[in-house]
């Protein structure tokens, strides 16, 4: 099992550019989520999904879109990048029966200039 | 809404015991979990409490009091490799929300 994979590991964008952060898991987990981590702010939930075709907003959804067309993939789209979106982004997944035990990907470090 | 409070930093001596507290506010409480994160790494799951009481996993234990909306993580026989950030997380309704994390410094 590869677990949770994220690409790219590092990315630099200019203000106004768009991009998609990829997340995939091979554990057949129903629950997937995206977090951003900024110094002193912990992990803040952006969007989450309880299964294919179902997504919902977290604590800080503005400026981000998600879709969940398959169980395995949960991409995060930045519509028009802003410097405030400079952060480390983590994707996580878990079984719906044990959502408290999330498996995290290695993270994507994004810088917006 | 949901919110969690935990100390920003804790310092302890190698070989000692340290407790990291977490208080929470949530609607529809389903459980409190704990994660460890080393610098530059991803969070990894440590433990989970759905019911009141103590859960023990090796050197780590976690406690929950639902009536007090309070829990703690207890680390025993501290080792230098335990230097990391520790996050509590609560599941309410469908969302899993994390605290801001406690940085654990260990002195030799």
XYZ file of C-alpha atoms in Angstrom:
221
model
C 0.000 0.000 0.000
C 1.235 3.472 -0.893
C -1.102 4.997 1.709
C -1.949 8.654 1.058
C 0.049 10.308 -1.709
C 0.198 13.994 -2.556
C 1.671 15.794 -5.539
C 3.508 18.040 -5.963
C 5.740 18.220 -2.856
C 6.665 21.833 -3.523
C 5.048 24.511 -5.690
C 5.586 28.212 -6.316
C 2.747 30.197 -7.881
C 2.295 33.784 -8.871
C -0.687 35.716 -7.561
C -3.741 35.004 -9.695
C -2.576 31.663 -11.046
C -4.662 28.546 -10.537
C -3.544 25.028 -9.806
C -4.685 21.660 -8.488
C -3.098 19.803 -5.596
C -3.488 16.082 -6.067
C -4.354 13.585 -3.333
C -4.889 9.846 -3.710
C -5.284 6.949 -1.296
C -5.307 3.200 -1.898
C -6.878 2.077 1.385
C -10.515 2.310 0.238
C -11.178 4.998 2.828
C -14.536 6.743 2.603
C -13.549 9.893 4.512
C -11.040 12.321 2.992
C -10.113 15.847 3.984
C -7.791 18.734 3.216
C -6.040 20.795 5.877
C -3.726 23.754 5.718
C -1.050 24.322 8.325
C 0.374 27.724 9.120
C 2.802 28.549 11.955
C 0.958 28.813 15.265
C -2.405 28.020 13.668
C -2.472 24.247 13.855
C -4.295 22.288 11.176
C -7.320 24.043 9.733
C -9.913 22.082 7.788
C -10.528 23.370 4.247
C -12.927 20.828 2.727
C -13.868 17.257 3.439
C -15.737 14.353 1.846
C -17.590 11.462 3.446
C -17.717 9.486 0.205
C -17.594 9.661 -3.590
C -19.825 12.425 -4.896
C -20.183 14.129 -1.491
C -18.149 17.128 -0.365
C -18.620 19.805 2.268
C -16.910 22.915 3.573
C -14.620 23.035 6.540
C -13.358 25.986 8.584
C -11.531 27.899 5.822
C -13.051 26.992 2.418
C -12.840 30.357 0.644
C -10.622 30.318 -2.445
C -10.621 26.522 -2.730
C -12.731 23.972 -4.578
C -12.839 20.199 -4.297
C -14.507 17.282 -6.040
C -14.718 13.589 -5.237
C -15.535 11.610 -8.369
C -13.880 8.412 -7.111
C -13.191 6.908 -3.690
C -9.434 7.134 -4.309
C -8.940 10.749 -5.418
C -9.679 14.068 -3.748
C -8.061 16.994 -5.612
C -7.936 20.510 -4.181
C -8.166 23.420 -6.622
C -6.905 26.904 -5.964
C -8.991 29.156 -8.176
C -6.894 32.356 -8.126
C -3.878 32.063 -5.853
C -3.226 34.755 -3.257
C -0.202 35.270 -0.947
C -2.490 34.402 2.004
C -2.682 30.867 0.606
C 1.024 30.315 1.180
C 0.974 27.305 3.493
C 1.626 23.598 3.871
C -1.328 21.537 2.665
C -2.090 18.084 4.027
C -4.541 15.560 2.671
C -5.879 12.892 5.053
C -8.139 9.866 4.829
C -9.848 7.404 7.162
C -12.579 4.804 7.342
C -16.000 6.240 8.102
C -16.289 3.727 10.939
C -13.121 5.136 12.543
C -12.817 8.720 11.346
C -10.685 9.645 14.326
C -7.728 7.651 12.981
C -6.745 9.698 9.962
C -3.799 8.862 7.729
C -1.991 11.918 6.413
C -0.107 12.413 3.175
C 3.409 13.925 3.205
C 2.141 17.424 2.453
C 2.541 20.036 -0.291
C 4.482 23.192 0.510
C 2.934 26.027 -1.511
C 4.359 29.514 -1.882
C 2.382 32.259 -3.610
C 4.389 35.336 -4.622
C -19.238 25.411 16.132
C -16.207 23.523 17.316
C -13.088 24.789 19.090
C -10.209 23.308 21.040
C -7.748 24.820 23.502
C -4.348 23.385 24.354
C -1.137 24.968 25.691
C 1.193 26.275 23.018
C 4.357 24.887 24.635
C 5.379 22.442 27.341
C 8.901 21.647 28.575
C 9.952 18.486 30.408
C 13.080 16.537 31.272
C 14.158 13.313 29.585
C 12.862 10.312 31.523
C 10.090 12.303 33.198
C 6.307 12.325 32.693
C 4.427 15.136 30.962
C 0.727 15.852 30.533
C -0.736 17.875 27.662
C -4.249 19.150 28.284
C -7.033 19.833 25.824
C -10.437 21.406 26.378
C -13.033 21.439 23.652
C -16.367 22.838 22.600
C -18.396 20.992 20.012
C -21.889 19.998 19.055
C -22.429 16.304 18.505
C -19.308 14.970 20.222
C -18.036 11.640 18.874
C -14.537 11.426 20.260
C -11.209 13.068 21.040
C -8.035 11.982 19.287
C -4.344 12.842 19.558
C -1.696 13.216 16.859
C 2.065 13.683 16.899
C 3.966 15.731 14.338
C 7.730 16.026 14.056
C 9.241 19.050 12.348
C 8.908 18.756 8.584
C 6.728 15.676 8.835
C 3.070 14.790 8.617
C 0.817 14.238 11.638
C 0.541 10.637 12.810
C -2.280 9.176 14.890
C -1.520 8.337 18.532
C -4.754 7.553 20.357
C -8.491 8.057 20.577
C -11.096 8.294 23.345
C -14.820 8.001 22.740
C -15.763 7.147 26.322
C -14.666 8.546 29.681
C -11.511 7.113 31.154
C -7.935 6.280 30.357
C -6.633 4.542 27.225
C -3.063 3.246 27.381
C -0.791 2.530 24.420
C 2.738 1.800 25.533
C 4.361 4.929 26.959
C 1.433 7.078 25.852
C -1.957 7.317 27.577
C -4.967 9.474 26.813
C -7.779 10.474 29.133
C -11.259 11.839 28.479
C -13.922 13.421 30.676
C -16.979 14.181 28.559
C -18.789 15.970 31.386
C -15.865 18.431 31.655
C -15.204 18.598 27.877
C -11.607 17.850 28.750
C -8.928 15.403 27.854
C -5.201 14.959 28.188
C -2.301 13.079 26.676
C 0.201 11.581 29.121
C 3.688 10.738 27.941
C 5.837 8.627 30.268
C 9.569 7.872 30.284
C 10.180 10.772 27.953
C 12.771 10.281 25.236
C 14.445 12.919 23.093
C 12.603 11.530 20.070
C 9.323 12.608 21.725
C 10.252 16.234 20.962
C 7.450 17.153 18.588
C 4.131 18.962 18.344
C 1.034 17.255 19.697
C -2.477 18.006 18.483
C -5.832 17.126 19.946
C -8.699 16.740 17.505
C -12.422 16.396 18.006
C -15.052 14.891 15.797
C -18.396 16.636 15.917
C -21.068 15.809 13.343
C -19.031 15.063 10.186
C -16.071 17.365 10.685
C -12.779 16.610 12.403
C -11.254 19.801 13.828
C -7.746 20.150 15.272
C -6.364 22.292 18.060
C -3.443 24.631 17.415
C -0.955 22.159 18.833
C 1.403 21.916 21.807
C 5.115 22.055 21.183
C 6.904 19.636 23.548
C 10.500 20.543 24.405
C 12.564 17.872 26.136
C 15.654 18.766 28.120
C 18.465 16.228 28.576
